[in-house]
Each structure stands twice: as C-alpha cells, then as structure tokens.
CSV table of C-alpha atoms and ligand atoms in Angstrom, one decimal:
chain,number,residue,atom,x,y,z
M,1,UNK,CA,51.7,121.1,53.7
M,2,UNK,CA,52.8,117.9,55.7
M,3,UNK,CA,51.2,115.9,53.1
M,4,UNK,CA,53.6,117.7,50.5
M,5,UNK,CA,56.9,117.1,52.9
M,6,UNK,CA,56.3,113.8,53.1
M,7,UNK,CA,55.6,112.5,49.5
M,8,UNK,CA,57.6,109.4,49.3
M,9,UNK,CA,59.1,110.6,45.7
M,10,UNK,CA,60.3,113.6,47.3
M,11,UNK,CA,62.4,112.4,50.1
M,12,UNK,CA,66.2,111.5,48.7
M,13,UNK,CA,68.4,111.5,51.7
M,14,UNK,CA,67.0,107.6,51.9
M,15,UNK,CA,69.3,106.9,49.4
M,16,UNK,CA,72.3,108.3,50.4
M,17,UNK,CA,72.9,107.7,53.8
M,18,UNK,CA,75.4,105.1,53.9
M,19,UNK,CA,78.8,105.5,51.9
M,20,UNK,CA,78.0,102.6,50.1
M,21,UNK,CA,75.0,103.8,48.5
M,22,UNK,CA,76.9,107.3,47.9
M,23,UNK,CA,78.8,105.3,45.7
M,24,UNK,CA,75.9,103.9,44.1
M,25,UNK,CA,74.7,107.7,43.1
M,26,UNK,CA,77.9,108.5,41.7
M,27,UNK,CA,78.6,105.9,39.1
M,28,UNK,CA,81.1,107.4,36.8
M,29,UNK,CA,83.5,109.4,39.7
M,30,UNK,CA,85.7,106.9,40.6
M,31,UNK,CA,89.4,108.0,40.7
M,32,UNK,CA,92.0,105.1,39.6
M,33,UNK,CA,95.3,105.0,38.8
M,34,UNK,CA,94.5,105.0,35.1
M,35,UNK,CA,92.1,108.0,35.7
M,36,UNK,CA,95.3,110.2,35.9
M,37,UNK,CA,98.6,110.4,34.1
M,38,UNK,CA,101.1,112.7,35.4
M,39,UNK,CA,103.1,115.7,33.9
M,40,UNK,CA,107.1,115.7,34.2
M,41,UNK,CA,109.4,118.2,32.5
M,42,UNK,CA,112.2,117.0,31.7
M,43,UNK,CA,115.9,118.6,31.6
M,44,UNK,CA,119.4,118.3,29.5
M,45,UNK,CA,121.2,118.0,32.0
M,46,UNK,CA,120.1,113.9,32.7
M,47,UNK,CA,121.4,114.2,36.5
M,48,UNK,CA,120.0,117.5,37.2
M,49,UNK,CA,116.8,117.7,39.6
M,50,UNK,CA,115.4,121.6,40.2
M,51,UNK,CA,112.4,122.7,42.5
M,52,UNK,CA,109.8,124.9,40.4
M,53,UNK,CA,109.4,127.9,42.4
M,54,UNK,CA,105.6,129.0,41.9
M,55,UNK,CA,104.9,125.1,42.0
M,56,UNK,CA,105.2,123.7,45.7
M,57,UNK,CA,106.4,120.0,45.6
M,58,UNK,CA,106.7,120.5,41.5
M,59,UNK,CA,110.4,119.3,40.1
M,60,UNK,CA,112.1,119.3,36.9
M,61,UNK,CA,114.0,115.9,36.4
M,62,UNK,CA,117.5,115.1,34.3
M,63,UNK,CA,116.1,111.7,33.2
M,64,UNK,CA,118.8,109.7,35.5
M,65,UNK,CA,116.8,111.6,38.8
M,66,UNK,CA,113.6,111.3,36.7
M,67,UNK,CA,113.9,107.6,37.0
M,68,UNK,CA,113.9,106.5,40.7
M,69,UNK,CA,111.2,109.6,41.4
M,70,UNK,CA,108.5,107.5,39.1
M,71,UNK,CA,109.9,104.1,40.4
M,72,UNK,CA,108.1,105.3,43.7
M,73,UNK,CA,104.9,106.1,42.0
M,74,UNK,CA,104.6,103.1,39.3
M,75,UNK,CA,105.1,101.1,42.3
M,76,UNK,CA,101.5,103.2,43.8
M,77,UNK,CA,100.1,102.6,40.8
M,78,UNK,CA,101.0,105.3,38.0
M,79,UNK,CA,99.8,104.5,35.1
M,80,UNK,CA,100.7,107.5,32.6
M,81,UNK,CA,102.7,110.4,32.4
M,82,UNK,CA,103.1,113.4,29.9
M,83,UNK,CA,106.6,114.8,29.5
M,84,UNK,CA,107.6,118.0,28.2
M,85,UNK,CA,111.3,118.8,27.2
M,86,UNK,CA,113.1,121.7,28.8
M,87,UNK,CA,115.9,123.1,27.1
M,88,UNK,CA,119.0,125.2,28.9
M,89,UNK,CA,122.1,125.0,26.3
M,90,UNK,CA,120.4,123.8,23.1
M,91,UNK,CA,119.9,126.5,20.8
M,92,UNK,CA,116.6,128.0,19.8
M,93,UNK,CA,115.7,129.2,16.5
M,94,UNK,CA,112.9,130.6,14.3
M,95,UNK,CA,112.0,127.2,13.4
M,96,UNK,CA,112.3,125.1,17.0
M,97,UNK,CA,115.2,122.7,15.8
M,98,UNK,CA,116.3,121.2,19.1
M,99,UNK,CA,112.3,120.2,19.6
M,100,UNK,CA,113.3,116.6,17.4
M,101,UNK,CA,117.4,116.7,17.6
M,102,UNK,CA,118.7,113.5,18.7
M,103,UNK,CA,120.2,115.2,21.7
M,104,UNK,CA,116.8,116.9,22.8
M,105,UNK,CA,116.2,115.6,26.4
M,106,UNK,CA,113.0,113.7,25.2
M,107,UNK,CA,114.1,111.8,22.3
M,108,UNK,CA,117.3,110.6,24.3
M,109,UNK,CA,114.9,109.8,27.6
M,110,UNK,CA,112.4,107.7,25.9
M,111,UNK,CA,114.2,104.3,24.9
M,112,UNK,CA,115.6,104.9,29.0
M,113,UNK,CA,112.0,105.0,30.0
M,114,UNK,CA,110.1,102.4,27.9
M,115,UNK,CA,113.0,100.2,29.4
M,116,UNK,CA,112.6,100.7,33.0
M,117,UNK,CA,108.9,101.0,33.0
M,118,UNK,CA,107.8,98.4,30.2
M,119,UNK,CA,104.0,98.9,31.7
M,120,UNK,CA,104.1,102.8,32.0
M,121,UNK,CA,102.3,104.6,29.2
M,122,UNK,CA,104.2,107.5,27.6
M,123,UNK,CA,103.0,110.5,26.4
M,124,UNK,CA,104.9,113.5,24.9
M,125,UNK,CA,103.5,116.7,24.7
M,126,UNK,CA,104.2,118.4,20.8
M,127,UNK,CA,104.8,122.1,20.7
M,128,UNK,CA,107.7,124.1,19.1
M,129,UNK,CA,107.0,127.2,22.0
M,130,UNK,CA,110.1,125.7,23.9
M,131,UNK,CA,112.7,125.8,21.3
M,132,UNK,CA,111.3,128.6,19.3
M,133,UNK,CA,113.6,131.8,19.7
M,134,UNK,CA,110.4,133.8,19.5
M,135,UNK,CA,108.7,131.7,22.1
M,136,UNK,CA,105.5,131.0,20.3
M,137,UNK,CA,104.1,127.7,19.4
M,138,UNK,CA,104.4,127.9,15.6
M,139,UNK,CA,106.5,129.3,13.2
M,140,UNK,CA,106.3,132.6,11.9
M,141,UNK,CA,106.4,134.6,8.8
M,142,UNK,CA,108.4,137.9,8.3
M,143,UNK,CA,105.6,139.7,9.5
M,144,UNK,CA,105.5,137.9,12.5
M,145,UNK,CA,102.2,136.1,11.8
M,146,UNK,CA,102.1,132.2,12.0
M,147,UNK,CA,103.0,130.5,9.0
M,148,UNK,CA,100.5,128.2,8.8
M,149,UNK,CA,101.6,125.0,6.5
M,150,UNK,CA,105.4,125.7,8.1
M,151,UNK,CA,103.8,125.3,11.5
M,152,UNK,CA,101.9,122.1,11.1
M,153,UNK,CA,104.8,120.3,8.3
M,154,UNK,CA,106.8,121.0,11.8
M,155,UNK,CA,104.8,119.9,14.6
M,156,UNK,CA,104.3,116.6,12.5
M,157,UNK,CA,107.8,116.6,12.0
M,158,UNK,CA,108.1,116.4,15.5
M,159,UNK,CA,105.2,114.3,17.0
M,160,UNK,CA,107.2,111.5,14.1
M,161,UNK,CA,110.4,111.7,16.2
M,162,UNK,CA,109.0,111.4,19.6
M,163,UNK,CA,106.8,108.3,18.0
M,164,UNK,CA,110.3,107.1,16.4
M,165,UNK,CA,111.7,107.3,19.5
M,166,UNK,CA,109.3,105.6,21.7
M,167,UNK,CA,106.2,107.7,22.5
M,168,UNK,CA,103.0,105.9,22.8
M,169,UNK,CA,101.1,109.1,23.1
M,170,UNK,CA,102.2,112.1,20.9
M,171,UNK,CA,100.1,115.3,22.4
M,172,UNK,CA,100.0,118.6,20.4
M,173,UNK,CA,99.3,121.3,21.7
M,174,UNK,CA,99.5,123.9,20.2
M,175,UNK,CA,96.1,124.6,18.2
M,176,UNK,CA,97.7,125.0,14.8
M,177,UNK,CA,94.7,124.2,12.3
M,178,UNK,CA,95.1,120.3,10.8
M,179,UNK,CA,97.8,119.7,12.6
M,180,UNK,CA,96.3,116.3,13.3
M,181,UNK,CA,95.6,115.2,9.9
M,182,UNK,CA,99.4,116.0,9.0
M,183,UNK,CA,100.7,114.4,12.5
M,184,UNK,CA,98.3,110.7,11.1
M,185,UNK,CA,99.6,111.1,8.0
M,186,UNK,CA,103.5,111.2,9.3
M,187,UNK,CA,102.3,108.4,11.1
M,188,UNK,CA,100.7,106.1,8.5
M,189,UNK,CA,103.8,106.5,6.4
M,190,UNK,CA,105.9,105.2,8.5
M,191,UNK,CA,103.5,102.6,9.6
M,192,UNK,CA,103.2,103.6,13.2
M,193,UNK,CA,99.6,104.4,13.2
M,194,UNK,CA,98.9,101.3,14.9
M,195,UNK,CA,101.7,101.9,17.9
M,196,UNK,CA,101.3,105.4,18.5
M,197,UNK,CA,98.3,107.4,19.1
M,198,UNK,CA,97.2,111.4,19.1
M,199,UNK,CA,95.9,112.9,22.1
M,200,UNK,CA,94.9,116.6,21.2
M,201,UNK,CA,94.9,119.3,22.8
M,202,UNK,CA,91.5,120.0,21.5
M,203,UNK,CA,89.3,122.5,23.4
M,204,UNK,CA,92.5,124.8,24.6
M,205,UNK,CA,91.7,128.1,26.2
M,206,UNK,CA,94.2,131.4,26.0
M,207,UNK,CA,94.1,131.0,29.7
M,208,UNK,CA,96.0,133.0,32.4
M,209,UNK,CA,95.8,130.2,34.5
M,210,UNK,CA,99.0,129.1,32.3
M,211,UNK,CA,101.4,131.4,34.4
M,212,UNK,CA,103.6,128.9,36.7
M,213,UNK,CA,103.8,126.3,34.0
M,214,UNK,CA,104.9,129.1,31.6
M,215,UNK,CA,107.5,129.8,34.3
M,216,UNK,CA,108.7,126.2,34.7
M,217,UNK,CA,109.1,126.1,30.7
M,218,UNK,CA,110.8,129.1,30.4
M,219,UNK,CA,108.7,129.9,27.4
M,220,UNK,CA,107.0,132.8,27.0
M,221,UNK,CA,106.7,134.3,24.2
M,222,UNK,CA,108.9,137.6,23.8
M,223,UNK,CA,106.3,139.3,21.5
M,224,UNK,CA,103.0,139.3,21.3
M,225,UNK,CA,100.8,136.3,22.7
M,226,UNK,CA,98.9,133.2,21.7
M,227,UNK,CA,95.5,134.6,21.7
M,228,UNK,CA,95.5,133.9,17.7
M,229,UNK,CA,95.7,130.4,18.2
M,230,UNK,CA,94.2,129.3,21.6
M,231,UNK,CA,90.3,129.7,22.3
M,232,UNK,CA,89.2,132.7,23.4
M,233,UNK,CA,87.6,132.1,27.5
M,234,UNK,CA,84.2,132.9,26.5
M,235,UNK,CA,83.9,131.1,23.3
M,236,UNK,CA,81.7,127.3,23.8
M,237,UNK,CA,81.2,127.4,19.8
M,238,UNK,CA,84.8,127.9,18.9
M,239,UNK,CA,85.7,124.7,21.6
M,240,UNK,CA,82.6,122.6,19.7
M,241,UNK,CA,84.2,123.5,16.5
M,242,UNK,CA,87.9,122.5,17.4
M,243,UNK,CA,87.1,119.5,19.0
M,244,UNK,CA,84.7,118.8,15.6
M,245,UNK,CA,87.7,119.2,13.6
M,246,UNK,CA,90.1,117.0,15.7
M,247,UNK,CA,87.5,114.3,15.6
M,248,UNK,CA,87.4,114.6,11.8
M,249,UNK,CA,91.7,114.5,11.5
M,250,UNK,CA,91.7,111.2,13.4
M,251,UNK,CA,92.4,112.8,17.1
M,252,UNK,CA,92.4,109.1,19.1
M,253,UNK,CA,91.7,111.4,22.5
M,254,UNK,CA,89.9,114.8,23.1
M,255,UNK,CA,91.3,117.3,26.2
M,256,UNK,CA,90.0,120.2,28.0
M,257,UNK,CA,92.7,122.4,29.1
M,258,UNK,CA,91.9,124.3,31.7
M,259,UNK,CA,90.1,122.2,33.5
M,260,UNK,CA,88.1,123.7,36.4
M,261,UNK,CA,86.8,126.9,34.9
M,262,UNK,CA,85.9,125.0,31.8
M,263,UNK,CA,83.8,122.2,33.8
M,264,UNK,CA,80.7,123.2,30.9
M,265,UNK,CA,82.9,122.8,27.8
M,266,UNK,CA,84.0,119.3,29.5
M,267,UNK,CA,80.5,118.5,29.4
M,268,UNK,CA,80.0,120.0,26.5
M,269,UNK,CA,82.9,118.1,24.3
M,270,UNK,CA,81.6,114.8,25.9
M,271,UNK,CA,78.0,114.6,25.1
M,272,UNK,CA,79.0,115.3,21.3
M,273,UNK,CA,82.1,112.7,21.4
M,274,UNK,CA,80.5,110.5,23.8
M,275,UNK,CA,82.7,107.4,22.0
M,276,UNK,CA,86.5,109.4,22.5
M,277,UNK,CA,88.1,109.1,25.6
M,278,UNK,CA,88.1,113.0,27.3
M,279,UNK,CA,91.2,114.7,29.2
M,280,UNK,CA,91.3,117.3,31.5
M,281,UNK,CA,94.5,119.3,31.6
M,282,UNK,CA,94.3,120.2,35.5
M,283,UNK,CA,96.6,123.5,34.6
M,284,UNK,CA,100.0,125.4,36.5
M,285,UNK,CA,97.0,127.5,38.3
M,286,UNK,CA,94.7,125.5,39.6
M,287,UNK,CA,97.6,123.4,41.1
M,288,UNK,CA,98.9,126.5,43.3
M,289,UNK,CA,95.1,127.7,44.1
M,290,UNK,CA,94.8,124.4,45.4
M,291,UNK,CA,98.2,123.9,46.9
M,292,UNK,CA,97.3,127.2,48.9
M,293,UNK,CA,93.9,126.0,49.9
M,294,UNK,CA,94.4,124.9,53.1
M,295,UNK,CA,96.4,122.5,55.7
M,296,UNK,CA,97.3,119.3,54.0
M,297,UNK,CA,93.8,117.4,55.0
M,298,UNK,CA,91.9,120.6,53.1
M,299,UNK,CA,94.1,120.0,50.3
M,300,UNK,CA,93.4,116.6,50.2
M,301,UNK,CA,89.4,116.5,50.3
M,302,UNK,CA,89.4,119.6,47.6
M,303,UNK,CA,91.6,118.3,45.4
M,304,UNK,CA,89.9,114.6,45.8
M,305,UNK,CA,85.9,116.8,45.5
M,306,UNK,CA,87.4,118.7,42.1
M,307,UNK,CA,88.3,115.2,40.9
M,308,UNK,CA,85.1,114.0,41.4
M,309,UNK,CA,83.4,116.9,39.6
M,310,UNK,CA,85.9,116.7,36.8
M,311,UNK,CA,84.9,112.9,36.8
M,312,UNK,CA,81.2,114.0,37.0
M,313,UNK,CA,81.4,116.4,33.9
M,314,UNK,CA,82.8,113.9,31.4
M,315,UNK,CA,86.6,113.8,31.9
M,316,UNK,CA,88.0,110.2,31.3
M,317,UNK,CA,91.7,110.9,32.5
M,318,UNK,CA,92.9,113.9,34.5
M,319,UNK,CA,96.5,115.3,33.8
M,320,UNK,CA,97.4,116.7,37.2
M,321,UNK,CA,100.4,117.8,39.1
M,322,UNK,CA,98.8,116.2,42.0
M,323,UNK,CA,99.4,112.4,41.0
M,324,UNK,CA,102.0,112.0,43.7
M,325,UNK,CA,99.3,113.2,45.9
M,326,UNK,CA,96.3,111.4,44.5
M,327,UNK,CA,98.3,107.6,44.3
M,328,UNK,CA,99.1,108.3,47.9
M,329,UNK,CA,95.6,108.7,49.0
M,330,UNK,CA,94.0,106.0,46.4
M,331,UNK,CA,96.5,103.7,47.0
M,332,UNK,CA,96.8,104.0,51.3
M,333,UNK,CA,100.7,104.3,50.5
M,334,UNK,CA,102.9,107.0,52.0
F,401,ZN,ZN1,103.4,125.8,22.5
C-alpha cells in the first residue's frame, strides 16, 4: 500500500506548487485584453446614459456618453466591443425598417467610433427582434410563421449597412437558416469581403438565461417565442449541425451562447473547428448570478475561475458584461 502511494508517476502536486508552474499546466487560460470584447447597447438619444435595472453596473449609452465611458477602458486595454441598437421613437414594423435607416443609432454611431478609437475593433450584432413590431427575429408570414427567404434577404440587408457604415464585425444572431451565405454574398458584391467579417451566432440556445438582456432590449416578442429558431437546451447534434452549416456559408468566427451551461458544446464546436476562432457569449444571466455571488473579492475570483474554464473548454474570445471588471483586474488599473 505505501509502495502504491508513493509511485513517482502518481504524485502531481510536484508540479504545481509554485504559481509559476500553475501557469505552466494551464497553457491555453490566459485572459488578455483581446480574449474579451465587450457588449454596449446603444440609444437614440446620442446624450442619453440609463442604468439597466436587472443588470448592476450595466448602462445604455447615447453614443456622445458612450464615448468617454470606452475612452477609460481602451486606455486599460479594450480591445473589442459588440453593439446592439436600441430603439425608443423610431418606428417598428413587420419588417424591422429602422434596424438599417440612416438615423438608426448604430449606423449614425459607427463613423463617430471608428474615429475616436482608430485601434478598437467593432462589432455589430444583426437581428431584426429590436425593430420588429412583433418582436421576433425574423419576418413573418400571415400565419405568423417565419418567412424564411424574407428573413435572411433582410438580415443581409442589414449586416450590408452596418458593414457600409463601418462595422468590422457584422454578428447575426438570430439563427435564420443561410443567413450567412446571403450576409457573404451582400458582402462580395460590394467588395467588402475583405474589410468586414461574420461572426455567427452559431451554436445558440432558446435559453432562459436571456431574461435581463431581453429587458435592457425591450424586445420580447409579443406572441409566441423563439424556440423555432434557437437550439433547443438539450440538443449537442442540432449545435454540431449549425455550427457545420455556418462553417460551410463562410462564418469567419464560431460562438457559444450561453456560455456557462453549455461548457460541453464549447468543447464540442472546437474540436470539430479546431482552425475558427470560438466565442463565448457570457449571457444577461450568468452576469447577475455572478454579480450576486458574493462581496466584490468573491466576484472577482468567480468570475476570473469561469474565465478560465471558458478558456479551458475551447473559447477564443469571451463577450462579457464584465470587461470593465476584467481590464481592471488584468490590467492593475482602477
Ligand atoms: Zn433577434
């Protein structure tokens, strides 16, 4: 029995006892500024700045307060952010027209961006759910089931404006089939496919972890939900599949959305794309299970462990309210 405990090839704790070798056994973990890009919604109003109620330390920005708020984390080290338009006065209709007008909130805030952060890379998210009068992310025929070719001809429509107007990143997300494929091709033809690249939404779950970010959008949907087009929880195949088909439309990046409760499908989606870069969305609900975890030093350590793990799993880049938070602590500036 002592003989067994002491079998040289069975004691480990040799080569972890120093922080340095901890490094060592966790070679692909490292958090750095280009390992997160940071979600900001985004308002008419350009001088407005609201709190998020269910989102502690979350804000919607007018882009003029939007501005200084990111000069303070560029100068930490941002790297990336993802920004969502919120509407308040624009109309919605059946078919999502204020998504690309040229008074929507992101197509008159990107030139303002690209100019006062020339380094920051810009992503927009793509998705028709926030200026849809029905609230979903598609649009719909007179029997209130998606219209399919409407839907994507759409979204491409749209991902082409934010790349017109200064997107790096366009980032659908809402799971239509071949939306890719349509959002390249509006690309190509306008010869932007080398300026402007599609991060999709892949592997995206009809989760209820959604709730506070539904909230902040002020888009729910006022009938029915979006269980026809996101994954259902349980489903690894159908994630495999969709990520499969993004690959073969010319997706440039994969993501994971949500990101904790999913750490398996990460995995899975990167051992078969090993060679595309892999997102996490880190969702509205795992921010305020986190947020409530603890005193600020318990937040800290489990939001820096779930980074790790996310890390650990496959992710590439984790979107995450946190950012703020997570340049603070990798950068040592308060
Ligand atoms: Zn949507």
């Amino acid at each position: 029995m002592n003989d067994l405990f002491l079998r040289p090839e069975h004691v480990l704790q040799g080569g972890y006892f120093h922080s340095t070798l901890r490094k060592l056994q966790e070679p692909n973990t490292s958090i750095e500024p280009h390992n997160i890009m940071y979600p900001v919604f985004l308002l008419e109003n350009e001088d407005a700045i609201q709190p998020v109620g269910s989102m502690p330390n979350v804000h919607r920005y007018g882009v003029n307060q939007l501005i200084p708020a990111l000069t303070t984390l560029v100068d930490k080290g941002l790297k990336s952010i993802l920004i969502f338009g919120i509407v308040e006065t624009m109309p919605k209709d059946p078919t999502g027209s204020s998504a690309d007008d040229v008074s929507n909130p992101v197509i008159k805030a990107l030139p303002k961006l690209r100019d006062a952060f020339p380094q920051l890379l810009i992503a927009c998210d793509v998705c028709l759910c926030p200026y849809t009068s029905h609230g979903h992310c598609g649009v719909l025929t007179n029997t209130g089931a998606i219209d399919h070719a409407a839907s994507v001809k759409r979204i491409a429509e749209v991902a082409l404006a934010y790349a017109k107007a200064g997107a790096h990143v366009v980032a659908p997300s809402d799971m239509m089939d071949n939306r890719i494929k349509a959002i390249k091709d509006a690309l190509i033809s306008h010869k932007l496919q080398n300026q402007v690249s599609v991060l999709s939404y892949s592997c995206k779950f009809a989760s209820s972890m959604y709730g506070p970010f539904r909230d902040t959008m002020k888009s729910s949907p006022m009938e029915g939900d979006r269980k026809c087009y996101q994954l259902p929880p349980g489903s690894a195949a159908l994630a495999a599949r969709a990520a499969a088909r993004d690959v073969a439309e010319g997706a440039d990046f994969l993501m994971v959305k949500p990101g904790l409760p999913y750490l398996d499908i990460v995995k899975q989606t990167k051992d078969q794309f090993p060679n595309h870069p892999l997102f996490i969305y880190q969702v509205s609900g795992e921010y305020a299970m986190i947020s409530r975890s603890g005193d600020s030093n318990e937040v800290q350590t489990t939001l820096m462990e779930t980074l790790t793990c996310m890390r650990r799993a496959g992710a590439d880049c984790i979107i995450t309210y946190f950012a703020p938070v997570i340049l603070s602590i990798i950068s040592g500036k308060h």
